[in-house]
CSV table of C-alpha atoms in Angstrom, one decimal:
chain,number,residue,atom,x,y,z
H,1,MET,CA,0.0,0.0,0.0
H,2,GLU,CA,1.1,3.6,-0.6
H,3,SER,CA,3.3,5.4,2.0
H,4,SER,CA,0.8,8.2,2.2
H,5,SER,CA,-1.0,8.6,5.6
H,6,LEU,CA,-4.4,7.0,6.0
H,7,ALA,CA,-7.3,9.3,6.7
H,8,LEU,CA,-10.4,7.9,8.2
H,9,LEU,CA,-13.9,9.5,8.2
H,10,SER,CA,-14.1,8.9,12.0
H,11,SER,CA,-12.8,10.3,15.3
H,12,GLU,CA,-9.2,9.2,14.7
H,13,PRO,CA,-6.5,11.9,14.4
H,14,VAL,CA,-5.0,12.1,10.9
H,15,SER,CA,-1.3,12.7,10.4
H,16,SER,CA,-0.3,15.7,8.2
H,17,SER,CA,2.5,16.8,6.0
H,18,THR,CA,4.0,20.0,4.7
H,19,TYR,CA,1.2,22.3,3.6
H,20,GLU,CA,1.8,23.6,0.1
H,21,THR,CA,0.0,24.1,-3.2
H,22,SER,CA,-1.1,20.7,-4.5
H,23,THR,CA,-0.2,19.3,-7.9
H,24,VAL,CA,-2.4,16.3,-7.3
H,25,GLY,CA,-5.7,18.2,-7.6
H,26,ALA,CA,-5.5,19.3,-11.2
H,27,GLY,CA,-7.2,18.1,-14.4
H,28,VAL,CA,-9.6,15.3,-15.1
H,29,GLN,CA,-9.3,12.5,-12.6
H,30,LYS,CA,-10.0,9.3,-14.4
H,31,THR,CA,-11.6,7.1,-11.8
H,32,LEU,CA,-12.6,3.4,-11.6
H,33,VAL,CA,-15.3,2.6,-9.1
H,34,ILE,CA,-15.2,-1.1,-8.1
H,35,LEU,CA,-18.5,-2.4,-6.6
H,36,LEU,CA,-17.8,-5.4,-4.3
H,37,ASN,CA,-19.7,-8.3,-2.9
H,38,PHE,CA,-18.6,-10.6,-0.2
H,39,PRO,CA,-19.8,-14.2,-0.1
H,40,THR,CA,-22.2,-13.5,2.7
H,41,SER,CA,-22.8,-9.8,2.1
H,42,LYS,CA,-24.1,-8.4,-1.1
H,43,GLN,CA,-23.7,-5.0,-2.7
H,44,VAL,CA,-26.9,-2.9,-2.5
H,45,CYS,CA,-25.7,-0.2,-4.9
H,46,THR,CA,-26.4,-0.5,-8.6
H,47,LYS,CA,-24.0,0.5,-11.3
H,48,SER,CA,-26.4,3.2,-12.5
H,49,GLN,CA,-26.9,4.6,-9.0
H,50,VAL,CA,-23.1,5.1,-8.4
H,51,ASP,CA,-22.5,6.4,-11.9
H,52,SER,CA,-25.1,9.1,-11.3
H,53,LEU,CA,-23.6,9.8,-7.8
H,54,MET,CA,-20.0,10.0,-9.1
H,55,PHE,CA,-20.1,11.2,-12.7
H,56,SER,CA,-23.4,12.0,-14.4
H,57,GLY,CA,-25.9,13.4,-11.9
H,58,SER,CA,-26.7,17.0,-11.5
H,59,SER,CA,-25.3,17.0,-8.0
H,60,SER,CA,-22.6,14.5,-8.7
H,61,VAL,CA,-19.1,14.4,-7.2
H,62,ASN,CA,-17.9,15.5,-10.7
H,63,LYS,CA,-20.2,18.6,-10.7
H,64,TYR,CA,-19.2,19.4,-7.2
H,65,TYR,CA,-15.5,19.4,-7.9
H,66,GLN,CA,-15.9,21.3,-11.2
H,67,GLU,CA,-17.8,24.1,-9.4
H,68,ASN,CA,-15.4,24.2,-6.4
H,69,SER,CA,-12.2,24.2,-8.6
H,70,PHE,CA,-13.6,26.7,-11.1
H,71,GLY,CA,-13.3,24.0,-13.8
H,72,LYS,CA,-9.7,22.9,-12.9
H,73,VAL,CA,-10.7,19.5,-11.6
H,74,GLY,CA,-13.3,16.9,-12.6
H,75,PHE,CA,-14.0,13.2,-12.2
H,76,GLN,CA,-14.7,11.0,-15.1
H,77,GLY,CA,-14.7,7.2,-15.2
H,78,THR,CA,-16.4,3.9,-15.1
H,79,VAL,CA,-18.4,1.9,-12.5
H,80,THR,CA,-18.1,-1.9,-12.6
H,81,GLU,CA,-20.8,-4.4,-12.0
H,82,ALA,CA,-20.7,-5.8,-8.5
H,83,MET,CA,-18.0,-8.5,-8.3
H,84,THR,CA,-17.4,-11.0,-5.5
H,85,ILE,CA,-14.2,-11.3,-3.5
H,86,ALA,CA,-13.4,-13.1,-0.3
H,87,ALA,CA,-14.1,-11.0,2.8
H,88,PRO,CA,-10.7,-9.8,4.1
H,89,ALA,CA,-9.6,-9.9,7.7
H,90,TYR,CA,-11.0,-7.1,9.8
H,91,CYS,CA,-10.4,-3.8,7.9
H,92,ASP,CA,-7.4,-5.2,6.0
H,93,LEU,CA,-7.3,-2.5,3.3
H,94,ASN,CA,-4.3,-4.0,1.6
H,95,SER,CA,-6.1,-7.3,1.1
H,96,LEU,CA,-9.3,-5.5,0.1
H,97,SER,CA,-7.7,-3.4,-2.6
H,98,SER,CA,-5.5,-6.2,-4.0
H,99,SER,CA,-8.5,-8.5,-4.3
H,100,GLY,CA,-10.6,-5.7,-5.8
H,101,ASP,CA,-7.9,-4.9,-8.3
H,102,ALA,CA,-7.6,-8.6,-9.3
H,103,VAL,CA,-11.3,-9.1,-10.0
H,104,ALA,CA,-11.5,-5.8,-11.9
H,105,THR,CA,-8.5,-6.8,-14.0
H,106,GLN,CA,-10.0,-10.3,-14.6
H,107,ALA,CA,-13.2,-8.6,-15.8
H,108,GLY,CA,-11.2,-6.7,-18.4
H,109,TYR,CA,-10.6,-3.3,-16.8
H,110,ASP,CA,-7.1,-1.8,-17.4
H,111,LEU,CA,-6.2,-0.2,-14.1
H,112,ASN,CA,-3.4,1.8,-15.8
H,113,LEU,CA,-6.1,3.9,-17.4
H,114,PHE,CA,-7.3,5.3,-14.1
H,115,GLN,CA,-5.7,7.7,-11.7
H,116,LYS,CA,-8.1,6.9,-8.8
H,117,ARG,CA,-9.8,3.7,-7.6
H,118,VAL,CA,-12.8,3.7,-5.4
H,119,TYR,CA,-13.8,0.4,-3.6
H,120,VAL,CA,-17.4,0.3,-2.5
H,121,LEU,CA,-18.0,-2.4,0.1
H,122,PRO,CA,-21.3,-4.0,0.9
H,123,PRO,CA,-22.9,-1.9,3.7
H,124,ASN,CA,-21.7,-2.5,7.2
H,125,SER,CA,-19.9,-5.7,6.1
H,126,LEU,CA,-16.6,-5.3,7.9
H,127,LYS,CA,-17.8,-3.1,10.7
H,128,CYS,CA,-14.6,-1.1,10.6
H,129,GLY,CA,-16.0,1.9,12.5
H,130,TRP,CA,-15.5,4.3,9.6
H,131,THR,CA,-17.7,5.5,6.8
H,132,GLY,CA,-14.9,6.0,4.4
H,133,ALA,CA,-11.1,5.9,4.2
H,134,ALA,CA,-8.4,7.2,1.9
H,135,PHE,CA,-4.7,7.6,1.6
H,136,THR,CA,-3.8,11.3,1.7
H,137,GLY,CA,-2.3,12.2,-1.7
H,138,GLY,CA,-2.8,8.6,-2.9
H,139,ASN,CA,-5.0,6.9,-5.4
H,140,LYS,CA,-7.3,4.6,-3.4
H,141,VAL,CA,-10.6,5.4,-1.6
H,142,PHE,CA,-12.8,3.0,0.4
H,143,ILE,CA,-16.5,3.5,1.0
H,144,ASP,CA,-18.0,1.3,3.8
H,145,SER,CA,-21.5,2.5,3.9
H,146,SER,CA,-23.9,5.1,2.4
H,147,GLY,CA,-22.5,3.8,-0.9
H,148,CYS,CA,-25.6,4.6,-3.0
H,149,SER,CA,-26.9,7.8,-1.5
H,150,ASN,CA,-24.3,10.1,0.0
H,151,SER,CA,-22.1,11.6,-2.7
H,152,MET,CA,-20.4,13.8,-0.1
H,153,VAL,CA,-18.7,10.8,1.6
H,154,TYR,CA,-17.1,10.2,-1.8
H,155,ALA,CA,-16.3,13.9,-2.2
H,156,HIS,CA,-14.7,13.9,1.3
H,157,GLU,CA,-12.5,10.9,0.7
H,158,LEU,CA,-11.5,12.0,-2.7
H,159,GLY,CA,-10.5,15.3,-1.1
H,160,HIS,CA,-8.0,13.3,1.0
H,161,SER,CA,-6.7,11.6,-2.1
H,162,LEU,CA,-6.1,15.0,-3.7
H,163,GLY,CA,-4.1,16.0,-0.6
H,164,MET,CA,-6.5,17.7,1.7
H,165,ASN,CA,-6.8,17.0,5.4
H,166,HIS,CA,-9.8,17.6,7.7
H,167,ALA,CA,-11.6,20.9,8.3
H,168,SER,CA,-11.7,21.4,12.1
H,169,SER,CA,-12.8,23.9,14.7
H,170,ALA,CA,-12.9,24.2,18.4
H,171,GLY,CA,-15.8,21.7,18.4
H,172,GLY,CA,-13.7,18.9,17.0
H,173,GLU,CA,-11.8,17.4,14.1
H,174,TYR,CA,-14.8,17.4,11.8
H,175,ALA,CA,-16.5,20.5,13.2
H,176,ASP,CA,-16.0,23.0,10.5
H,177,HIS,CA,-19.5,22.7,8.8
H,178,SER,CA,-18.5,25.1,6.1
H,179,ASP,CA,-16.4,22.5,4.3
H,180,VAL,CA,-17.0,18.9,3.2
H,181,MET,CA,-13.7,17.9,4.7
H,182,GLY,CA,-15.3,18.8,8.0
H,183,ASP,CA,-18.9,17.7,7.5
H,184,PRO,CA,-19.6,15.2,4.7
H,185,SER,CA,-23.3,15.0,5.7
H,186,SER,CA,-23.9,18.1,3.6
H,187,THR,CA,-22.4,19.7,0.5
H,188,PRO,CA,-20.8,23.1,1.2
H,189,HIS,CA,-17.8,24.3,-0.8
H,190,PHE,CA,-14.3,23.7,0.3
H,191,ASN,CA,-13.0,26.6,2.5
H,192,SER,CA,-10.3,29.1,1.3
H,193,VAL,CA,-7.4,27.2,2.9
H,194,HIS,CA,-8.2,24.1,0.9
H,195,LYS,CA,-8.9,26.0,-2.4
H,196,ILE,CA,-5.6,27.7,-2.1
H,197,ALA,CA,-3.8,24.5,-1.2
H,198,MET,CA,-5.2,22.8,-4.3
H,199,GLY,CA,-4.2,25.8,-6.5
H,200,TRP,CA,-7.8,26.6,-7.4
H,201,ILE,CA,-7.4,30.1,-6.1
H,202,PRO,CA,-4.3,31.4,-7.8
H,203,SER,CA,-1.8,33.7,-6.1
H,204,SER,CA,-3.0,36.7,-8.1
H,205,ARG,CA,-6.3,36.4,-6.1
H,206,ILE,CA,-4.7,36.2,-2.7
H,207,ALA,CA,-3.8,39.3,-0.7
H,208,ASN,CA,-0.7,38.6,1.5
H,209,MET,CA,-1.0,41.1,4.3
H,210,SER,CA,1.9,41.8,6.6
H,211,GLY,CA,1.4,40.3,10.0
H,212,MET,CA,3.7,42.9,11.6
H,213,VAL,CA,2.4,44.9,14.5
H,214,GLY,CA,0.8,48.2,13.5
H,215,THR,CA,-0.4,47.0,10.1
H,216,ILE,CA,-3.9,48.2,9.2
H,217,ALA,CA,-5.5,47.4,5.8
H,218,ASP,CA,-8.9,47.4,4.1
H,219,TYR,CA,-9.8,44.8,1.4
H,220,ARG,CA,-12.7,44.2,-1.0
H,221,VAL,CA,-13.0,40.4,-1.1
H,222,ALA,CA,-15.1,38.6,-3.7
H,223,HIS,CA,-17.2,35.6,-2.7
H,224,LEU,CA,-15.6,32.2,-2.7
H,225,GLU,CA,-18.1,30.3,-4.7
H,226,GLN,CA,-17.6,31.5,-8.3
H,227,ASP,CA,-14.7,32.2,-10.7
H,228,VAL,CA,-14.5,35.9,-9.9
H,229,ASN,CA,-11.4,37.5,-11.5
H,230,ASP,CA,-10.7,39.5,-8.4
H,231,LEU,CA,-9.3,39.1,-4.8
H,232,GLN,CA,-10.9,36.1,-3.1
H,233,ALA,CA,-8.8,35.5,0.0
H,234,VAL,CA,-6.6,37.4,2.5
H,235,LYS,CA,-3.7,35.7,4.2
H,236,VAL,CA,-2.2,37.2,7.3
H,237,PRO,CA,0.9,35.6,8.9
H,238,ILE,CA,0.7,35.2,12.7
H,239,VAL,CA,3.9,36.6,14.1
H,240,GLY,CA,5.9,34.2,16.2
H,241,THR,CA,4.3,31.1,14.6
H,242,THR,CA,4.3,29.2,11.4
H,243,ASP,CA,0.5,29.7,11.0
H,244,SER,CA,-1.5,32.2,9.1
H,245,TYR,CA,-5.1,33.4,9.2
H,246,TYR,CA,-7.1,33.1,6.0
H,247,LEU,CA,-10.1,35.3,5.3
H,248,SER,CA,-12.8,34.6,2.7
H,249,TYR,CA,-16.4,35.8,1.9
H,250,ARG,CA,-19.1,33.2,1.7
H,251,ARG,CA,-22.5,33.4,0.0
H,252,GLY,CA,-25.3,30.9,-0.6
H,253,LEU,CA,-24.5,30.1,-4.2
H,254,GLY,CA,-24.4,26.8,-6.0
H,255,PHE,CA,-23.4,24.0,-3.7
H,256,ASP,CA,-23.0,26.6,-0.9
H,257,SER,CA,-26.8,27.2,-1.0
H,258,ILE,CA,-27.1,24.9,2.0
H,259,LEU,CA,-24.7,26.9,4.2
H,260,SER,CA,-26.0,27.5,7.6
H,261,SER,CA,-26.9,31.1,8.5
H,262,GLY,CA,-23.8,31.6,10.6
H,263,PHE,CA,-21.6,31.4,7.4
H,264,LEU,CA,-24.0,33.1,4.9
H,265,ASP,CA,-22.9,36.6,3.8
H,266,SER,CA,-20.1,36.5,6.3
H,267,ILE,CA,-16.3,36.6,6.5
H,268,SER,CA,-14.9,33.2,7.5
H,269,VAL,CA,-11.7,33.2,9.4
H,270,HIS,CA,-9.6,30.1,9.2
H,271,ARG,CA,-6.2,29.2,10.6
H,272,ALA,CA,-3.7,26.9,9.1
H,273,GLY,CA,0.0,26.2,9.4
H,274,LEU,CA,2.5,23.6,8.2
H,275,GLY,CA,0.0,20.8,8.5
H,276,THR,CA,-2.7,20.2,5.9
H,277,ARG,CA,-5.6,20.6,8.3
H,278,SER,CA,-7.6,23.9,8.5
H,279,TYR,CA,-9.2,25.3,11.6
H,280,LEU,CA,-12.3,27.5,11.6
H,281,VAL,CA,-11.8,30.1,14.3
H,282,GLY,CA,-14.4,32.7,13.6
H,283,THR,CA,-17.1,34.2,11.4
H,284,VAL,CA,-17.9,37.9,11.0
H,285,LYS,CA,-21.2,39.4,9.7
H,286,ALA,CA,-21.7,43.0,8.5
H,287,GLY,CA,-21.1,45.4,11.4
H,288,GLU,CA,-19.5,42.8,13.6
H,289,VAL,CA,-15.9,42.6,14.9
H,290,TRP,CA,-13.9,39.4,15.5
H,291,ILE,CA,-10.8,39.6,17.7
H,292,ASP,CA,-8.4,36.6,18.1
H,293,PRO,CA,-7.7,35.2,21.6
H,294,THR,CA,-4.5,37.3,22.0
H,295,GLY,CA,-6.2,40.5,21.1
H,296,ALA,CA,-3.6,41.2,18.4
H,297,PHE,CA,-5.7,40.5,15.3
H,298,LYS,CA,-9.0,42.3,14.6
H,299,VAL,CA,-11.3,41.7,11.7
H,300,GLN,CA,-14.4,43.8,10.9
H,301,LEU,CA,-16.9,43.4,8.0
H,302,LEU,CA,-17.7,47.0,7.2
H,303,SER,CA,-20.3,46.2,4.5
H,304,ARG,CA,-21.2,43.6,1.9
H,305,ASP,CA,-23.1,43.2,-1.3
H,306,THR,CA,-23.9,40.3,-3.6
H,307,THR,CA,-20.3,40.0,-4.8
H,308,TYR,CA,-18.0,41.6,-2.2
H,309,GLY,CA,-17.3,41.9,1.5
H,310,ASN,CA,-15.5,45.0,2.5
H,311,VAL,CA,-13.1,44.0,5.3
H,312,HIS,CA,-11.1,46.0,7.8
H,313,ILE,CA,-8.1,44.3,9.4
H,314,GLU,CA,-5.8,45.5,12.2
H,315,VAL,CA,-2.7,43.8,13.6
H,316,SER,CA,-1.5,45.1,17.0
H,317,THR,CA,0.5,43.9,20.0
H,318,PRO,CA,-1.0,41.1,22.1
H,319,ASP,CA,-3.4,42.3,24.7
H,320,VAL,CA,-1.9,41.6,28.2
H,321,THR,CA,-3.7,44.4,30.1
H,322,ALA,CA,-6.7,43.5,32.2
H,323,PRO,CA,-9.8,45.6,32.3
H,324,SER,CA,-10.4,48.0,35.2
H,325,VAL,CA,-12.0,46.7,38.3
H,326,PRO,CA,-15.8,47.0,38.3
H,327,LEU,CA,-16.9,49.7,40.6
H,328,ASN,CA,-20.0,50.7,42.6
H,329,LEU,CA,-21.4,47.2,42.9
H,330,GLN,CA,-24.9,47.5,44.4
H,331,ALA,CA,-27.5,44.9,45.3
H,332,SER,CA,-31.2,45.4,46.1
H,333,VAL,CA,-34.2,43.1,46.6
H,334,LYS,CA,-37.1,43.7,44.2
H,335,THR,CA,-40.1,41.9,42.8
H,336,VAL,CA,-40.6,41.1,39.2
H,337,THR,CA,-44.0,40.3,37.6
H,338,SER,CA,-44.3,38.3,34.4
H,339,GLY,CA,-47.5,37.5,32.6
H,340,LYS,CA,-50.9,39.2,33.0
H,341,GLY,CA,-54.1,38.6,34.9
H,342,ARG,CA,-54.6,35.2,36.4
H,343,ARG,CA,-51.4,34.1,34.7
H,344,ALA,CA,-49.3,36.8,36.4
H,345,VAL,CA,-46.3,35.4,38.4
H,346,THR,CA,-44.4,37.5,40.9
H,347,THR,CA,-40.8,36.6,41.7
H,348,THR,CA,-38.4,38.0,44.2
H,349,VAL,CA,-35.0,38.7,42.8
H,350,ILE,CA,-31.7,40.3,43.9
H,351,HIS,CA,-30.9,43.0,41.4
H,352,LEU,CA,-27.2,43.6,40.9
H,353,SER,CA,-25.8,46.7,39.1
H,354,TRP,CA,-22.3,48.2,38.7
H,355,SER,CA,-20.3,50.7,36.7
H,356,SER,CA,-19.0,49.3,33.5
H,357,SER,CA,-15.2,48.5,33.4
H,358,ASN,CA,-12.8,50.1,31.0
H,359,ASP,CA,-10.5,48.3,28.6
H,360,ASP,CA,-8.3,49.5,25.8
H,361,ARG,CA,-9.8,46.9,23.5
H,362,GLY,CA,-13.2,46.3,25.0
H,363,VAL,CA,-14.8,44.3,27.8
H,364,GLN,CA,-16.4,41.1,26.6
H,365,LYS,CA,-18.2,39.9,29.7
H,366,TYR,CA,-18.5,39.9,33.5
H,367,LEU,CA,-18.0,37.0,35.9
H,368,ILE,CA,-20.4,37.0,38.9
H,369,GLU,CA,-19.3,35.2,42.0
H,370,ARG,CA,-21.9,34.3,44.6
H,371,ASN,CA,-20.9,33.0,48.0
H,372,GLY,CA,-17.4,32.3,46.9
H,373,ILE,CA,-18.3,30.3,43.8
H,374,LEU,CA,-18.5,31.4,40.1
H,375,TYR,CA,-22.2,31.7,39.6
H,376,THR,CA,-22.9,33.1,36.1
H,377,VAL,CA,-21.4,35.1,33.2
H,378,VAL,CA,-23.2,38.1,31.7
H,379,PRO,CA,-22.4,40.5,28.9
H,380,GLY,CA,-23.5,43.8,30.6
H,381,ALA,CA,-23.3,45.6,33.9
H,382,ALA,CA,-26.6,44.3,35.5
H,383,PHE,CA,-28.1,41.0,36.5
H,384,ASP,CA,-31.2,39.7,38.3
H,385,ASP,CA,-30.6,36.7,40.5
H,386,SER,CA,-33.9,34.8,40.9
H,387,TYR,CA,-32.5,31.5,42.2
H,388,LEU,CA,-32.9,32.3,45.9
H,389,LEU,CA,-33.6,30.3,49.1
H,390,GLN,CA,-35.6,31.9,51.9
H,391,GLY,CA,-33.7,32.9,54.9
H,392,MET,CA,-30.3,32.7,53.2
H,393,SER,CA,-27.8,35.6,52.7
H,394,TYR,CA,-25.9,36.1,49.5
H,395,THR,CA,-22.5,37.8,49.0
H,396,TYR,CA,-21.5,38.9,45.4
H,397,ARG,CA,-18.5,40.2,43.8
H,398,ILE,CA,-17.7,40.9,40.1
H,399,GLN,CA,-14.8,40.6,37.6
H,400,ALA,CA,-14.5,41.9,34.1
H,401,VAL,CA,-13.0,39.9,31.2
H,402,ASP,CA,-11.7,41.4,27.9
H,403,TYR,CA,-11.7,39.8,24.5
H,404,SER,CA,-8.2,38.4,25.1
H,405,GLY,CA,-9.3,36.6,28.3
H,406,ASN,CA,-7.6,39.1,30.6
H,407,ILE,CA,-9.5,39.2,33.9
H,408,SER,CA,-9.7,42.2,36.3
H,409,ASP,CA,-9.4,42.1,40.0
H,410,TYR,CA,-12.6,41.6,42.0
H,411,SER,CA,-14.9,44.4,42.8
H,412,LEU,CA,-15.7,45.1,46.5
H,413,PRO,CA,-18.2,42.6,47.8
H,414,VAL,CA,-21.8,43.3,48.6
H,415,THR,CA,-24.0,41.2,50.8
H,416,VAL,CA,-27.8,40.9,50.9
H,417,GLY,CA,-29.1,39.2,54.0
H,418,PRO,CA,-32.3,37.5,55.0
């Protein structure tokens, strides 16, 4: 089997290699799809079903890649009739591919005519624990289930074979739902990191902004979905690391029509470094600001239209200064009535208020401690505490937190007794 690392559509981590523009993901990828039976488990996919899914259908893998790559990559090929091989030992992909190649050759298929081979197993036959597997940068893809209905499992695994790794976020390895390399249950476009890596977005359409402290720039970024002969991505090196931020503008066009609302008409901010995996770190809608965890990188979407997002970017020194201490913390008991008439409910609450803290880059939230334990987090300088026990006293104090996670000292405490 090839020396490329094996990528599984599962929870397993995937090894990565140096991240650079791919030469694998170019041109028509001639592909042989080999449908397999095992003696005790039969293929449920028909040749015509898989041909439509891979090559000829209106939402086929071929159409998907043509749209994503702006015509630079497509998939053409042949689907075999289902052929029977001996069931290999548990998830033995070497044995599986060797046996599949042998029966395809015996049936008259010349493997040398195809750049990619896709082996479609009978559903749930080996119970490998993955839906698909592929060798990163290699020529072999394995589909274990959803073989007739989910074209995006094929698209995901073929992405690995072209050299792409997973699209991740803080939510997990597959948690970037704006990219099929993160979420193969739907059909969004590849993100800007992957399109750049594949060479689908040429260098002439990438703005390389200096990551040096004090840099400020504005860019008009065209949407990522179509072949717009204009700027489509901004790359900003992160000083002191080998990583960069990648900014792109996403709209609900073509295969991106299913994008969730959080990504629509927004700037997506991804981070990538020497590995081939991308990380979604933020999204920015018109009028919003995104600040990275260090406070040194700020992105604002000033305005947008059907083609462009107008982006303002600032690079500054990391924020190490905590907000000022919240002052004038006050607590009072009051009653709050909700509902009307016979449905009216009156509740006793302790109303807290304080003077807003100051911070050179903005206060994000306040931490409210009650009786020595962190009780809740609120965005503004007021809070009504309704979870009270009769006859009990409560002591509160407040801290302010900025966008970089710097935390102020505690306010002076205030106590409300029974």
